mmCIF file of C-alpha atoms in Angstrom:
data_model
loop_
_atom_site.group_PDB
_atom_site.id
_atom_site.type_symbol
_atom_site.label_atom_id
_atom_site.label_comp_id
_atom_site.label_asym_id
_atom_site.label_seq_id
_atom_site.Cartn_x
_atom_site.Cartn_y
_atom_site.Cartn_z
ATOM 1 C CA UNK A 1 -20.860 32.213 -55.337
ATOM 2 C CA UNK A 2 -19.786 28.986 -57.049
ATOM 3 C CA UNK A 3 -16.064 29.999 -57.306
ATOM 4 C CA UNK A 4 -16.110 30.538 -53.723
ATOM 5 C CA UNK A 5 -17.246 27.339 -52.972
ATOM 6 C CA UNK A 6 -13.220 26.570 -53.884
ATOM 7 C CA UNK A 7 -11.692 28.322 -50.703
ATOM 8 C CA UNK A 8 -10.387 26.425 -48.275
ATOM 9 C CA UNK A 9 -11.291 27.040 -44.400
ATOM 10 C CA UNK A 10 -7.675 26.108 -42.881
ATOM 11 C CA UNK A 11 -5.828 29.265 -44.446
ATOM 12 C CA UNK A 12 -2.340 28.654 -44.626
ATOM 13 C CA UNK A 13 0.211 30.861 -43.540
ATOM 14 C CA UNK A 14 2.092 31.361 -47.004
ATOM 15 C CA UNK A 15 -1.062 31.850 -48.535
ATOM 16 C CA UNK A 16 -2.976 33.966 -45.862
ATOM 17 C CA UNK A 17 -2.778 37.442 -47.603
ATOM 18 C CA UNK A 18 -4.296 35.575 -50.792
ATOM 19 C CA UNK A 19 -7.213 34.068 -48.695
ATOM 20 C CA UNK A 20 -7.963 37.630 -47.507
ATOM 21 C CA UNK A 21 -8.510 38.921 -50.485
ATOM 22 C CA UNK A 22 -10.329 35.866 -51.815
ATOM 23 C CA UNK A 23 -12.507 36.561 -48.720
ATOM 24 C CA UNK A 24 -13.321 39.705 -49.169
ATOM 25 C CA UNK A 25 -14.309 39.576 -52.847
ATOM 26 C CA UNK A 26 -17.429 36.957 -51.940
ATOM 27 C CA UNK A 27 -20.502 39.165 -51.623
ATOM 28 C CA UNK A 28 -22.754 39.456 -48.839
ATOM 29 C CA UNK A 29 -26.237 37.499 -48.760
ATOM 30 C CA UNK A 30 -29.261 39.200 -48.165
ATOM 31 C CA UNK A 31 -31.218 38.882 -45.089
ATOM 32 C CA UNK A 32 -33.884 37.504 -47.715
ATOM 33 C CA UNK A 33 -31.209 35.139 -49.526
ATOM 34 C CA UNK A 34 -29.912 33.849 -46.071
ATOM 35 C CA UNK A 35 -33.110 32.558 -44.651
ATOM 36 C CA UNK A 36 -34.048 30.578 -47.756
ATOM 37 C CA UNK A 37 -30.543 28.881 -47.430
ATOM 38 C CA UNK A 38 -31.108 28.353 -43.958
ATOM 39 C CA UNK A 39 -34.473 26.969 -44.899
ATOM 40 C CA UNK A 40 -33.355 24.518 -47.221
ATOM 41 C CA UNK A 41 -30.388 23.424 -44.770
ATOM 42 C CA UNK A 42 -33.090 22.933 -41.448
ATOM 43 C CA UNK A 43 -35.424 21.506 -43.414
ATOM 44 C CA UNK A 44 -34.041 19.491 -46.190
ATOM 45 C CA UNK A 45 -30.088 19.076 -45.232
ATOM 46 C CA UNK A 46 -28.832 20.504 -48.438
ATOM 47 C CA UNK A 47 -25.597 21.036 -48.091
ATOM 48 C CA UNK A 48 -24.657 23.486 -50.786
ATOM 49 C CA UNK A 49 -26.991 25.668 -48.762
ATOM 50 C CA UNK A 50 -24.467 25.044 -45.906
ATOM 51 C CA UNK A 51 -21.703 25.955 -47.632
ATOM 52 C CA UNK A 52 -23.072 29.004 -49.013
ATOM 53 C CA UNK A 53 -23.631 30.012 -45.530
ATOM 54 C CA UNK A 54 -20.514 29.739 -44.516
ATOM 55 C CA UNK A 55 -18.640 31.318 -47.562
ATOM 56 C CA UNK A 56 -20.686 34.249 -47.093
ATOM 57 C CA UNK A 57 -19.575 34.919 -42.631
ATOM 58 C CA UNK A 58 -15.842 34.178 -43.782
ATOM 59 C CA UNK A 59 -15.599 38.035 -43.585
ATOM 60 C CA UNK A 60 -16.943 37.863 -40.293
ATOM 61 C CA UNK A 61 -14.205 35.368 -38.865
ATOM 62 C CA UNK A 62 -11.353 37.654 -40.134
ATOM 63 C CA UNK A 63 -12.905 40.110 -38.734
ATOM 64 C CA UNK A 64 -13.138 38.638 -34.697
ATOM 65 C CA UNK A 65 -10.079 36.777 -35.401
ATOM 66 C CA UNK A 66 -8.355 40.515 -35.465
ATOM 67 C CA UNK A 67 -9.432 41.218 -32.351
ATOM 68 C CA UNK A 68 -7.474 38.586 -30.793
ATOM 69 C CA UNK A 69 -4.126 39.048 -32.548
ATOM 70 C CA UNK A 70 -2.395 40.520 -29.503
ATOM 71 C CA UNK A 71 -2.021 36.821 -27.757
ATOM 72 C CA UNK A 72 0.973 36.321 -30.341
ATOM 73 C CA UNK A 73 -0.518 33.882 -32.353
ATOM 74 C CA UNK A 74 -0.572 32.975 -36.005
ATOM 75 C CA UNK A 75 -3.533 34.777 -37.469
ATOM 76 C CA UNK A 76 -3.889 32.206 -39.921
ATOM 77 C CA UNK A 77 -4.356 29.620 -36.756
ATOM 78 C CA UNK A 78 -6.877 31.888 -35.034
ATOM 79 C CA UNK A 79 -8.639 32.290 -38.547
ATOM 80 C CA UNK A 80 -8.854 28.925 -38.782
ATOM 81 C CA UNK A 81 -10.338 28.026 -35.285
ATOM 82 C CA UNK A 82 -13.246 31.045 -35.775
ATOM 83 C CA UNK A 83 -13.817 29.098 -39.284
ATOM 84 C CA UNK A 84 -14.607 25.238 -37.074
ATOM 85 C CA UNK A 85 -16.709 27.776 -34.901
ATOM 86 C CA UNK A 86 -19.045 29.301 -37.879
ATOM 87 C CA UNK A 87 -19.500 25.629 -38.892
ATOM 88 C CA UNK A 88 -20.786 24.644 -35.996
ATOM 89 C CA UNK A 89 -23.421 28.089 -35.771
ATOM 90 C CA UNK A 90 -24.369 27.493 -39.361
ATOM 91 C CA UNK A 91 -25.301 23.791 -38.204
ATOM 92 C CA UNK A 92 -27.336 24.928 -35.430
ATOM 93 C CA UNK A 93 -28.812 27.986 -36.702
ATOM 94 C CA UNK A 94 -32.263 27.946 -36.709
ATOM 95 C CA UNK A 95 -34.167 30.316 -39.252
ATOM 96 C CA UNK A 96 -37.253 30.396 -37.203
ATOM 97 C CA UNK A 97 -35.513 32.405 -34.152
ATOM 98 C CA UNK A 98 -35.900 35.396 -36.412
ATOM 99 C CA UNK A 99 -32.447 36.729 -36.357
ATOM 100 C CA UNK A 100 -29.560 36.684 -38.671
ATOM 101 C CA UNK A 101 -27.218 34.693 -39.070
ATOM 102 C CA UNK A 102 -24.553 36.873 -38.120
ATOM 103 C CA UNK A 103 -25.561 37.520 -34.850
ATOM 104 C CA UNK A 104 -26.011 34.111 -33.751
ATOM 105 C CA UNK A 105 -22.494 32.923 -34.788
ATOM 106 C CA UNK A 106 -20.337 35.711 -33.181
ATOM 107 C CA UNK A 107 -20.500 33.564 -30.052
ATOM 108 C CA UNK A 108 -19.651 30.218 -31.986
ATOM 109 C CA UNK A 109 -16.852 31.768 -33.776
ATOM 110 C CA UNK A 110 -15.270 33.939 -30.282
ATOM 111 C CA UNK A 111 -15.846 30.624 -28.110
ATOM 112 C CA UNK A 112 -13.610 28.510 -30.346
ATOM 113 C CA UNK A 113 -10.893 31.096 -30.833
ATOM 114 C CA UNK A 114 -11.042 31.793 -26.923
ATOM 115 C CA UNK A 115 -10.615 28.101 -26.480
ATOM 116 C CA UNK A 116 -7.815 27.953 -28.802
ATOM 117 C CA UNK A 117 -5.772 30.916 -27.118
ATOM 118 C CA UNK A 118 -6.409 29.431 -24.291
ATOM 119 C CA UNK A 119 -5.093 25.996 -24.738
ATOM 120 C CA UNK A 120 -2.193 27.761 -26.564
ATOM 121 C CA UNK A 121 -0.942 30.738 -24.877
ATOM 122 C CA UNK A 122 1.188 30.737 -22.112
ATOM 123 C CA UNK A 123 0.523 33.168 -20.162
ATOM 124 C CA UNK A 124 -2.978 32.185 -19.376
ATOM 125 C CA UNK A 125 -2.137 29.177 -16.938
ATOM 126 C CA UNK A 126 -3.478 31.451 -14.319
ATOM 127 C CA UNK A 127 -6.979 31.709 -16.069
ATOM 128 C CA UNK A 128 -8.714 28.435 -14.662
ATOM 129 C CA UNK A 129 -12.048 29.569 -13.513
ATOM 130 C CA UNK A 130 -14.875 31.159 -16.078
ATOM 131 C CA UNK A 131 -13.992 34.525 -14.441
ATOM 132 C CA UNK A 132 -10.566 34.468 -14.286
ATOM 133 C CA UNK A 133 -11.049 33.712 -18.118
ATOM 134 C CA UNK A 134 -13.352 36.452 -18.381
ATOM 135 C CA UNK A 135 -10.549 38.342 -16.976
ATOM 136 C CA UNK A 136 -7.701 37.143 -19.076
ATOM 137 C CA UNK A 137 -9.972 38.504 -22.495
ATOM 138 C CA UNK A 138 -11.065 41.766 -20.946
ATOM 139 C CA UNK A 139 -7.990 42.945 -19.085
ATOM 140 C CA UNK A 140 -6.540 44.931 -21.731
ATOM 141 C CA UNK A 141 -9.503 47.078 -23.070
ATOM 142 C CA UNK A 142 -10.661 47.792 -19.621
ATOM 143 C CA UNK A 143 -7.542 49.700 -18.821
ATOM 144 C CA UNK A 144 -8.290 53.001 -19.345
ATOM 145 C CA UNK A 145 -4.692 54.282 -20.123
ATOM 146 C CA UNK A 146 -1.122 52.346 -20.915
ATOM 147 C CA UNK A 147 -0.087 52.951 -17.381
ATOM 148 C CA UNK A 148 -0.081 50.050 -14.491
ATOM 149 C CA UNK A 149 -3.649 50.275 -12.676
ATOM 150 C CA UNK A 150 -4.123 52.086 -9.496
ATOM 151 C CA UNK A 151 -5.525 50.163 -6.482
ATOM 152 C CA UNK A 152 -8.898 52.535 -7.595
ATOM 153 C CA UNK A 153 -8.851 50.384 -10.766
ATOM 154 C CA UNK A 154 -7.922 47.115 -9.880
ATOM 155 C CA UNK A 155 -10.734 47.290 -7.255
ATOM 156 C CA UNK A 156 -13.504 48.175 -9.951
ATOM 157 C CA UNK A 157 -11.989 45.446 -12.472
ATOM 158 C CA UNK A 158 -12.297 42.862 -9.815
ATOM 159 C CA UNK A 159 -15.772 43.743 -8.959
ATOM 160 C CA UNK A 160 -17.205 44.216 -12.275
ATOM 161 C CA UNK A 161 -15.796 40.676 -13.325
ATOM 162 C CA UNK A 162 -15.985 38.872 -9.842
ATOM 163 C CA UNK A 163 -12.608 38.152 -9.210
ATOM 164 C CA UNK A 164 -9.828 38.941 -6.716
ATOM 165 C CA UNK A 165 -8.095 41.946 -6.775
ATOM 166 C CA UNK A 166 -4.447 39.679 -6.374
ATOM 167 C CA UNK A 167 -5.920 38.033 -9.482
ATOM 168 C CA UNK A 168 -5.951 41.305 -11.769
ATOM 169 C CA UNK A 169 -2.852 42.312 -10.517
ATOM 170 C CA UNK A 170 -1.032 39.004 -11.169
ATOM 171 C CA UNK A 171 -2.585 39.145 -15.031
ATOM 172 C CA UNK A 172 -1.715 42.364 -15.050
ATOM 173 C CA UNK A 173 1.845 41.262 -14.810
ATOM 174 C CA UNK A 174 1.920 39.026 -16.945
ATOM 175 C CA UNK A 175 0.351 40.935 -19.486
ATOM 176 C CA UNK A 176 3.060 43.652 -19.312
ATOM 177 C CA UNK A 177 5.829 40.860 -18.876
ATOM 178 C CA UNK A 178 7.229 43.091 -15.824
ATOM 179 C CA UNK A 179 9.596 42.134 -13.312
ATOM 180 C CA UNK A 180 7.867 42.645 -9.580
ATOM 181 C CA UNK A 181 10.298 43.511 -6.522
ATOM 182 C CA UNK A 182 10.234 41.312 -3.913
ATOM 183 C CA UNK A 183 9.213 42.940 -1.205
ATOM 184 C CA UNK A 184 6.571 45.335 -3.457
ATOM 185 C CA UNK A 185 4.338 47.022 -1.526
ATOM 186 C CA UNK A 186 0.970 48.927 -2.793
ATOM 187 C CA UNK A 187 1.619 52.657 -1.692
ATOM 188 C CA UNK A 188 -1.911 53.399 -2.419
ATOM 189 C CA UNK A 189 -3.073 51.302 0.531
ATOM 190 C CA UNK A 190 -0.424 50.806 2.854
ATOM 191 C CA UNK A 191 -2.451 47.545 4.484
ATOM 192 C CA UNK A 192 -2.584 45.546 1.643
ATOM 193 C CA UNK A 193 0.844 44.309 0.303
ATOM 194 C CA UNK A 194 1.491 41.919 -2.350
ATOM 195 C CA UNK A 195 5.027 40.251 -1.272
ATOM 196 C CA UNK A 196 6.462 37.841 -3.945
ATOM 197 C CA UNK A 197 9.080 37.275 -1.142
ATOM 198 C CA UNK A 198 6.314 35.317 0.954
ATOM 199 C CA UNK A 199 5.765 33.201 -1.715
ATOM 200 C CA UNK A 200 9.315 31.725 -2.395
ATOM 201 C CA UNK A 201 9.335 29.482 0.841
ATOM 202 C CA UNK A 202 8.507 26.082 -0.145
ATOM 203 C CA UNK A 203 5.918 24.759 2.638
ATOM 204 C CA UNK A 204 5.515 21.708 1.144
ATOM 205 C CA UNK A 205 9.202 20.671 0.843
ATOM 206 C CA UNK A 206 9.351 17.482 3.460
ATOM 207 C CA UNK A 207 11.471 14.733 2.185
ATOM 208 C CA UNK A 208 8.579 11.946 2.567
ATOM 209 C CA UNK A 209 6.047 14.102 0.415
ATOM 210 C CA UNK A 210 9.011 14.617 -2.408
ATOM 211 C CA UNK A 211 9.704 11.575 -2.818
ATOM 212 C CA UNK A 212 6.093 10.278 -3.052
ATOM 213 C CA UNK A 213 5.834 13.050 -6.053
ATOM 214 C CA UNK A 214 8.406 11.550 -7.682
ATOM 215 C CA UNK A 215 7.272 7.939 -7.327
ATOM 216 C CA UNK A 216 3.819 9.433 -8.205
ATOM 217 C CA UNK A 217 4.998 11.449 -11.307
ATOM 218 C CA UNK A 218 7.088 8.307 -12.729
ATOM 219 C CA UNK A 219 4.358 6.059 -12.402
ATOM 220 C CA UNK A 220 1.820 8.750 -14.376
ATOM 221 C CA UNK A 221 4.782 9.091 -17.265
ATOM 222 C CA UNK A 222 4.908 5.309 -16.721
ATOM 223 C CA UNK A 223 1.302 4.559 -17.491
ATOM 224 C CA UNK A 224 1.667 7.737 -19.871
ATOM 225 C CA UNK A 225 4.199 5.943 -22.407
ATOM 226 C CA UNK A 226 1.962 2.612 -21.977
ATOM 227 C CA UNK A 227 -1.333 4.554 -23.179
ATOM 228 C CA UNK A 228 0.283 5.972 -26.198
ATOM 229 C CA UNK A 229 2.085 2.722 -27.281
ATOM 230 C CA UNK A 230 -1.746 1.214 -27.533
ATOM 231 C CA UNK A 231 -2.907 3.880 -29.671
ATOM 232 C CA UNK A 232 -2.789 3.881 -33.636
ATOM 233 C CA UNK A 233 0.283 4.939 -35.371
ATOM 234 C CA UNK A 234 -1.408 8.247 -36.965
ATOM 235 C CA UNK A 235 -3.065 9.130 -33.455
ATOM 236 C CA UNK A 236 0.042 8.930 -32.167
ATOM 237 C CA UNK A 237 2.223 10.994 -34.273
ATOM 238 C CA UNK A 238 -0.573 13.939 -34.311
ATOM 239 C CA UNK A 239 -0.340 13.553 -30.945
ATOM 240 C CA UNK A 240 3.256 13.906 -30.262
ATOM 241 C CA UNK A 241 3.519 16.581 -32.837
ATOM 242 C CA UNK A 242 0.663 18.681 -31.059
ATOM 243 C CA UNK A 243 2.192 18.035 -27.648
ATOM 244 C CA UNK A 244 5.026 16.196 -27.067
ATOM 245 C CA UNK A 245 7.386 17.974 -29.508
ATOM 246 C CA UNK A 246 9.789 20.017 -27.402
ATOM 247 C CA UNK A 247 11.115 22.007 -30.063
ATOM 248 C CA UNK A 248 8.122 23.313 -31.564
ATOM 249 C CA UNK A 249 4.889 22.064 -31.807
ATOM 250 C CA UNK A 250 2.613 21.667 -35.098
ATOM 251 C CA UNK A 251 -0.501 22.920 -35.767
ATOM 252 C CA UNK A 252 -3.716 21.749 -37.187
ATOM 253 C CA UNK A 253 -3.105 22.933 -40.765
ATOM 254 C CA UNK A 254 0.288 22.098 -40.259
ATOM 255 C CA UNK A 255 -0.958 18.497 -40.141
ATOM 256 C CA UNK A 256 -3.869 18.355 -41.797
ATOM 257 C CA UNK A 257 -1.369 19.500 -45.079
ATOM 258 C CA UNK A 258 1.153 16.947 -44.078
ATOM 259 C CA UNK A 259 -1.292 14.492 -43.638
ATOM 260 C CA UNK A 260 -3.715 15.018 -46.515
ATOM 261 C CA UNK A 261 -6.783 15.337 -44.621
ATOM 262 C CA UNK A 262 -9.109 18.641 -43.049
ATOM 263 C CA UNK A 263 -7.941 20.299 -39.864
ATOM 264 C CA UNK A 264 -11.533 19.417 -38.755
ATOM 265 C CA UNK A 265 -10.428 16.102 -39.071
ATOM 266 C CA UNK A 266 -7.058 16.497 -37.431
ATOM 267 C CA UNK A 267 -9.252 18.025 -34.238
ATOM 268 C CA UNK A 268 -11.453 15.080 -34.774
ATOM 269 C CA UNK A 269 -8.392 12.337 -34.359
ATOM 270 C CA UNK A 270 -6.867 14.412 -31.352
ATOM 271 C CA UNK A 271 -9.667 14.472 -29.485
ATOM 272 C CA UNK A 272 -10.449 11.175 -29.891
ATOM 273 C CA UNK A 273 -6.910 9.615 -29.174
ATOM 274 C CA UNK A 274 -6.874 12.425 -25.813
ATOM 275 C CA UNK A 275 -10.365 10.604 -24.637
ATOM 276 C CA UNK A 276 -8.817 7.169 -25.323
ATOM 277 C CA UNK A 277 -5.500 8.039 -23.470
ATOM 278 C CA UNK A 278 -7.302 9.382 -20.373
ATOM 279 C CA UNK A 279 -9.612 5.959 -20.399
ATOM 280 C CA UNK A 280 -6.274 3.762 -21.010
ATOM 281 C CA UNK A 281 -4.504 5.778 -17.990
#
């Protein structure tokens, strides 16, 4: 176990294949073995225990991380996100629930990967409630074939996940990247239609209310430019690398090698100069 105490948790994308394998070779703890570490780490803080704890669920990250690769995003990213998510289950695992390990940080690890895709993919600006993000991740292996849905489906979708039919047939969409005709009409129920055409006609167009956005949207980049002047000069360049780059954006382990510090850390610093922009602003 000691040599495996030398992995790192960021995986890089040259060396991904290499931390695979590297992964794969660390054996398994017993369910007898895992409580005593667990023990030692509730009781007594030891973190070698931690570690050890970790090491031994890296299999399991890989593993969920898989599950997610059709979001196209680096694996090695999405690796790395489940990783911050087993840390924080190992640190809250309690050995006295009676369960393993295992079980209690599949939600850890999924939750921080979700939250990753989600800040990160595209196509998910429509998912801004807990269902419609409960939608976004269960779309795809609720279809029961590779053809669009009939109304019969997108009815049982929506009511087995709570939300609006027009909301699984928009994901749908976007899922399948297809190009809607504008005057579409559902020819499985002739009085519901879905008319993209309806929705071109900007209601909100008056002259007054534009140019209050505008005045509105310079002040924000205004105050915007301010906020991130006052910040540290590493806050600031993670931050503008993360989100202001409009080329293409860096990512943690991107940084954290650039930088010479843990993508924990990274998260840590980005968080923390986010909160202090939103208090400047």
């Amino acid at each position: 176990m000691n040599n495996a105490l030398t992995i790192p948790l960021s995986p890089s994308l040259d060396s991904f294949d290499l931390y695979q394998q590297q992964v794969q070779a660390i054996p398994l703890l017993t369910e007898h073995e895992e409580m005593n570490l667990a023990k030692k780490l509730h009781e007594e803080n030891d973190l070698n225990a931690a570690r050890q704890l970790i090491m031994s669920h890296l299999r399991l990250v890989i593993k969920i991380a898989r599950s997610y690769s059709g979001y196209g995003l680096n694996q090695a990213d999405l690796v790395q996100e489940g990783n911050i998510g087993l840390m924080k289950a190992v640190k809250r695992f309690d050995p006295s629930r009676g369960v393993r390990l295992v079980s209690f940080a599949m939600y850890w690890i999924k939750a921080e990967i979700q939250e990753f895709v989600v800040r990160n993919w595209r196509l998910v600006k429509t998912a801004t409630t807990k269902a419609q993000r409960k939608l976004f991740f269960n779309l795809r292996s609720m279809k029961k074939t590779l053809q669009p849905l009939k109304q019969e489906e997108i009815k049982e979708i929506a009511k087995e996940l709570n939300v609006k039919e027009s909301d699984v047939k928009e994901m749908e969409y976007r899922f399948n990247g297809n190009e809607i005709a504008l005057d579409y009409q559902d020819e499985d129920n002739e009085d519901e239609v879905f008319r993209p055409i309806s929705y071109l006609q900007d209601e909100n167009a008056d002259p007054v209310k534009q140019l209050i956005s505008k005045e509105s949207e310079s002040n924000n980049l205004s105050a915007l430019s301010n906020a991130i002047k006052s910040i540290d000069e590493r806050s600031r360049y993670i931050l503008e690398s993360r989100w202001l780059n409009e080329e293409k954006s860096k990512t943690l382990h991107e940084l954290a090698d650039e930088l010479g510090v843990s993508a924990e850390r990274i998260r840590q610093i980005e968080q923390n100069a986010l909160k202090k922009l939103k208090s400047l602003m």
